[in-house]
Amino acid sequence: MIGAAALAFVVAIGLMLIRALKGPTLYDRVLAVNSIGTKIVLLLGVIGFLTGRPDFLDISVLYALINFVATIAILKFFRYRSFQVSLTRRPSGGPK
Amino acid sequence: MGYFVFLLGSLAAIWFGLSGMTKPLILAFGAVSVILSAILAYRFDILDRESSPYARLPQLAAYWAWLVVEIFKANWIVIKACLRSNLDINPALVKVKTVCESDLAKTVFANSITLTPGTVSVAVEGDKILVHALYEEEAGPGAFDEMDRRSRLASDGRSKA
Amino acid sequence: MTELLSFIDAVRPGLGAFLLLVGSLLAIIGTVGVLRFPDFYTRLHAASVTDTAAVTLAVIGMGLLAPSWVVMAKLVAIWLFIFLTGPTASHAIANAAHTAGLEPLIGRQGRGEDEGDAS
């Protein structure tokens, strides 16, 4: 039954990959990548339980954090075309 | 000072929860890293009521519990919309006026809207939040009033509407 | 009381695996929604099903399977991280799309004929 859950996560990731490859806009792709990241966090935990080594959860925790930072970094880069802009204390809007 | 102590306590709890070891050497490493992180946070000047809201923790936890129930109710609607054989949705952009004043309350409120499936906060301008909803009926006037009131109560502690 | 505890212990693995399975099925449902919905903003809603319900159910399921409290603490940490960072990431994506000028579809979609597109 745990194996079935792992398989279901793999199927979900595969389906989401279609959206990431097809997505008409940049934001669809970022959304798909973020969602794949969330599913991979869960899949890693499930694999840990499947093999009887729950230490895999450490990798899950790290993946959850890296996933968030990666999403924000991609969005920041495509908004300002640079990583060297401070995101705080800035009136609303962007370069436009 | 209270912020500093609370930050130390929660960092130590996170460290111990993630490692779970009680060897003296490892514990010493943990203590050093916790104190270094707290000093870094102090140097970054982010030690305030937003980063360690210790005084409002019980209220925020109660709000959190209420929110999880709401999230599950809203999930059901979106799941039905996903599985319906012919697409039937009614997306809309709505401006919601909030009574929250502090940044913390606004953040809690906007994040609650985003966390609830079916509604996403798109932009925050002053005391108005631009919300995109999957169904216009779900985001009609007054739909967010209770969430608004509760998030204000939880993060600011004043109950007047 | 001891009978109740032993009953819980007996039912724990089955219930945990079941909740895990339900969570993974919800992840598939959310993905199907992301594939089906017509524009970016509506896809965001479908993705948030995965971010909330699927994560919660899967984490509760894994918690029921967990052998020790350290594993449980890590699961709680994962749940909190995802619940705190998920809406921030969603809002960042939506806000970036809005700032870039991506117009959302407004008005009733589907149901055979397409009537009254307000945008």
PDB file of N, CA, C and O in Angstrom, chain B residues 56-88:
ATOM      1  N   ARG B  56       2.072  36.297  21.174  1.00  0.00           N
ATOM      2  CA  ARG B  56       0.805  35.971  20.542  1.00  0.00           C
ATOM      3  C   ARG B  56       0.737  34.522  20.075  1.00  0.00           C
ATOM      4  O   ARG B  56      -0.125  34.160  19.286  1.00  0.00           O
ATOM      5  N   LEU B  57       1.677  33.700  20.561  1.00  0.00           N
ATOM      6  CA  LEU B  57       1.752  32.326  20.071  1.00  0.00           C
ATOM      7  C   LEU B  57       0.472  31.525  20.312  1.00  0.00           C
ATOM      8  O   LEU B  57      -0.013  30.860  19.392  1.00  0.00           O
ATOM      9  N   PRO B  58      -0.129  31.574  21.522  1.00  0.00           N
ATOM     10  CA  PRO B  58      -1.361  30.780  21.712  1.00  0.00           C
ATOM     11  C   PRO B  58      -2.474  31.200  20.776  1.00  0.00           C
ATOM     12  O   PRO B  58      -3.133  30.343  20.166  1.00  0.00           O
ATOM     13  N   GLN B  59      -2.644  32.526  20.591  1.00  0.00           N
ATOM     14  CA  GLN B  59      -3.712  32.990  19.706  1.00  0.00           C
ATOM     15  C   GLN B  59      -3.440  32.574  18.265  1.00  0.00           C
ATOM     16  O   GLN B  59      -4.344  32.140  17.548  1.00  0.00           O
ATOM     17  N   LEU B  60      -2.159  32.689  17.834  1.00  0.00           N
ATOM     18  CA  LEU B  60      -1.829  32.310  16.467  1.00  0.00           C
ATOM     19  C   LEU B  60      -2.044  30.811  16.269  1.00  0.00           C
ATOM     20  O   LEU B  60      -2.518  30.382  15.226  1.00  0.00           O
ATOM     21  N   ALA B  61      -1.724  30.003  17.307  1.00  0.00           N
ATOM     22  CA  ALA B  61      -1.927  28.561  17.184  1.00  0.00           C
ATOM     23  C   ALA B  61      -3.410  28.235  17.073  1.00  0.00           C
ATOM     24  O   ALA B  61      -3.825  27.388  16.274  1.00  0.00           O
ATOM     25  N   ALA B  62      -4.241  28.954  17.853  1.00  0.00           N
ATOM     26  CA  ALA B  62      -5.687  28.713  17.780  1.00  0.00           C
ATOM     27  C   ALA B  62      -6.221  29.100  16.410  1.00  0.00           C
ATOM     28  O   ALA B  62      -7.025  28.375  15.811  1.00  0.00           O
ATOM     29  N   TYR B  63      -5.736  30.243  15.895  1.00  0.00           N
ATOM     30  CA  TYR B  63      -6.144  30.678  14.557  1.00  0.00           C
ATOM     31  C   TYR B  63      -5.755  29.632  13.520  1.00  0.00           C
ATOM     32  O   TYR B  63      -6.516  29.306  12.610  1.00  0.00           O
ATOM     33  N   TRP B  64      -4.536  29.081  13.675  1.00  0.00           N
ATOM     34  CA  TRP B  64      -4.016  28.063  12.764  1.00  0.00           C
ATOM     35  C   TRP B  64      -4.942  26.853  12.719  1.00  0.00           C
ATOM     36  O   TRP B  64      -5.273  26.346  11.645  1.00  0.00           O
ATOM     37  N   ALA B  65      -5.380  26.418  13.915  1.00  0.00           N
ATOM     38  CA  ALA B  65      -6.259  25.253  13.968  1.00  0.00           C
ATOM     39  C   ALA B  65      -7.572  25.535  13.240  1.00  0.00           C
ATOM     40  O   ALA B  65      -8.061  24.698  12.464  1.00  0.00           O
ATOM     41  N   TRP B  66      -8.125  26.749  13.457  1.00  0.00           N
ATOM     42  CA  TRP B  66      -9.366  27.111  12.763  1.00  0.00           C
ATOM     43  C   TRP B  66      -9.134  27.118  11.253  1.00  0.00           C
ATOM     44  O   TRP B  66      -9.965  26.637  10.467  1.00  0.00           O
ATOM     45  N   LEU B  67      -7.950  27.632  10.840  1.00  0.00           N
ATOM     46  CA  LEU B  67      -7.661  27.770   9.418  1.00  0.00           C
ATOM     47  C   LEU B  67      -7.564  26.413   8.731  1.00  0.00           C
ATOM     48  O   LEU B  67      -8.035  26.250   7.603  1.00  0.00           O
ATOM     49  N   VAL B  68      -6.982  25.421   9.421  1.00  0.00           N
ATOM     50  CA  VAL B  68      -6.827  24.100   8.801  1.00  0.00           C
ATOM     51  C   VAL B  68      -8.197  23.514   8.468  1.00  0.00           C
ATOM     52  O   VAL B  68      -8.403  22.949   7.391  1.00  0.00           O
ATOM     53  N   VAL B  69      -9.166  23.697   9.381  1.00  0.00           N
ATOM     54  CA  VAL B  69     -10.519  23.214   9.106  1.00  0.00           C
ATOM     55  C   VAL B  69     -11.091  23.908   7.883  1.00  0.00           C
ATOM     56  O   VAL B  69     -11.658  23.275   6.977  1.00  0.00           O
ATOM     57  N   GLU B  70     -10.932  25.246   7.818  1.00  0.00           N
ATOM     58  CA  GLU B  70     -11.430  26.002   6.665  1.00  0.00           C
ATOM     59  C   GLU B  70     -10.791  25.512   5.371  1.00  0.00           C
ATOM     60  O   GLU B  70     -11.448  25.404   4.331  1.00  0.00           O
ATOM     61  N   ILE B  71      -9.476  25.212   5.449  1.00  0.00           N
ATOM     62  CA  ILE B  71      -8.753  24.774   4.252  1.00  0.00           C
ATOM     63  C   ILE B  71      -9.343  23.474   3.737  1.00  0.00           C
ATOM     64  O   ILE B  71      -9.550  23.299   2.539  1.00  0.00           O
ATOM     65  N   PHE B  72      -9.678  22.563   4.666  1.00  0.00           N
ATOM     66  CA  PHE B  72     -10.220  21.296   4.201  1.00  0.00           C
ATOM     67  C   PHE B  72     -11.600  21.475   3.586  1.00  0.00           C
ATOM     68  O   PHE B  72     -11.931  20.816   2.607  1.00  0.00           O
ATOM     69  N   LYS B  73     -12.390  22.397   4.138  1.00  0.00           N
ATOM     70  CA  LYS B  73     -13.696  22.657   3.522  1.00  0.00           C
ATOM     71  C   LYS B  73     -13.520  23.199   2.112  1.00  0.00           C
ATOM     72  O   LYS B  73     -14.217  22.788   1.178  1.00  0.00           O
ATOM     73  N   ALA B  74     -12.569  24.152   1.949  1.00  0.00           N
ATOM     74  CA  ALA B  74     -12.394  24.777   0.641  1.00  0.00           C
ATOM     75  C   ALA B  74     -11.781  23.799  -0.353  1.00  0.00           C
ATOM     76  O   ALA B  74     -12.048  23.883  -1.546  1.00  0.00           O
ATOM     77  N   ASN B  75     -10.964  22.866   0.144  1.00  0.00           N
ATOM     78  CA  ASN B  75     -10.353  21.878  -0.730  1.00  0.00           C
ATOM     79  C   ASN B  75     -11.392  21.089  -1.493  1.00  0.00           C
ATOM     80  O   ASN B  75     -11.216  20.778  -2.662  1.00  0.00           O
ATOM     81  N   TRP B  76     -12.470  20.758  -0.807  1.00  0.00           N
ATOM     82  CA  TRP B  76     -13.492  19.906  -1.385  1.00  0.00           C
ATOM     83  C   TRP B  76     -14.060  20.533  -2.659  1.00  0.00           C
ATOM     84  O   TRP B  76     -14.247  19.863  -3.676  1.00  0.00           O
ATOM     85  N   ILE B  77     -14.292  21.862  -2.609  1.00  0.00           N
ATOM     86  CA  ILE B  77     -14.849  22.564  -3.767  1.00  0.00           C
ATOM     87  C   ILE B  77     -13.895  22.466  -4.955  1.00  0.00           C
ATOM     88  O   ILE B  77     -14.301  22.157  -6.088  1.00  0.00           O
ATOM     89  N   VAL B  78     -12.591  22.706  -4.691  1.00  0.00           N
ATOM     90  CA  VAL B  78     -11.627  22.707  -5.795  1.00  0.00           C
ATOM     91  C   VAL B  78     -11.445  21.291  -6.347  1.00  0.00           C
ATOM     92  O   VAL B  78     -11.315  21.104  -7.558  1.00  0.00           O
ATOM     93  N   ILE B  79     -11.490  20.283  -5.453  1.00  0.00           N
ATOM     94  CA  ILE B  79     -11.339  18.902  -5.928  1.00  0.00           C
ATOM     95  C   ILE B  79     -12.494  18.543  -6.851  1.00  0.00           C
ATOM     96  O   ILE B  79     -12.308  17.934  -7.907  1.00  0.00           O
ATOM     97  N   LYS B  80     -13.709  18.980  -6.467  1.00  0.00           N
ATOM     98  CA  LYS B  80     -14.858  18.711  -7.336  1.00  0.00           C
ATOM     99  C   LYS B  80     -14.680  19.412  -8.684  1.00  0.00           C
ATOM    100  O   LYS B  80     -14.978  18.840  -9.737  1.00  0.00           O
ATOM    101  N   ALA B  81     -14.171  20.650  -8.642  1.00  0.00           N
ATOM    102  CA  ALA B  81     -13.976  21.383  -9.897  1.00  0.00           C
ATOM    103  C   ALA B  81     -12.945  20.695 -10.778  1.00  0.00           C
ATOM    104  O   ALA B  81     -13.070  20.688 -12.004  1.00  0.00           O
ATOM    105  N   CYS B  82     -11.917  20.079 -10.149  1.00  0.00           N
ATOM    106  CA  CYS B  82     -10.880  19.407 -10.930  1.00  0.00           C
ATOM    107  C   CYS B  82     -11.432  18.163 -11.614  1.00  0.00           C
ATOM    108  O   CYS B  82     -11.011  17.812 -12.715  1.00  0.00           O
ATOM    109  N   LEU B  83     -12.348  17.477 -10.965  1.00  0.00           N
ATOM    110  CA  LEU B  83     -12.758  16.159 -11.452  1.00  0.00           C
ATOM    111  C   LEU B  83     -14.007  16.197 -12.304  1.00  0.00           C
ATOM    112  O   LEU B  83     -14.370  15.184 -12.889  1.00  0.00           O
ATOM    113  N   ARG B  84     -14.718  17.353 -12.344  1.00  0.00           N
ATOM    114  CA  ARG B  84     -15.934  17.413 -13.142  1.00  0.00           C
ATOM    115  C   ARG B  84     -15.597  17.142 -14.619  1.00  0.00           C
ATOM    116  O   ARG B  84     -14.596  17.623 -15.132  1.00  0.00           O
ATOM    117  N   SER B  85     -16.493  16.378 -15.279  1.00  0.00           N
ATOM    118  CA  SER B  85     -16.109  15.926 -16.628  1.00  0.00           C
ATOM    119  C   SER B  85     -16.068  17.091 -17.611  1.00  0.00           C
ATOM    120  O   SER B  85     -15.195  17.168 -18.456  1.00  0.00           O
ATOM    121  N   ASN B  86     -17.061  18.026 -17.529  1.00  0.00           N
ATOM    122  CA  ASN B  86     -16.922  19.215 -18.367  1.00  0.00           C
ATOM    123  C   ASN B  86     -16.638  20.417 -17.484  1.00  0.00           C
ATOM    124  O   ASN B  86     -17.262  20.614 -16.438  1.00  0.00           O
ATOM    125  N   LEU B  87     -15.669  21.186 -17.925  1.00  0.00           N
ATOM    126  CA  LEU B  87     -15.135  22.288 -17.126  1.00  0.00           C
ATOM    127  C   LEU B  87     -16.243  23.274 -16.765  1.00  0.00           C
ATOM    128  O   LEU B  87     -17.009  23.694 -17.609  1.00  0.00           O
ATOM    129  N   ASP B  88     -16.338  23.634 -15.476  1.00  0.00           N
ATOM    130  CA  ASP B  88     -17.353  24.601 -15.067  1.00  0.00           C
ATOM    131  C   ASP B  88     -16.782  25.456 -13.943  1.00  0.00           C
ATOM    132  O   ASP B  88     -16.943  25.144 -12.772  1.00  0.00           O
TER     133      ASP B  88
END
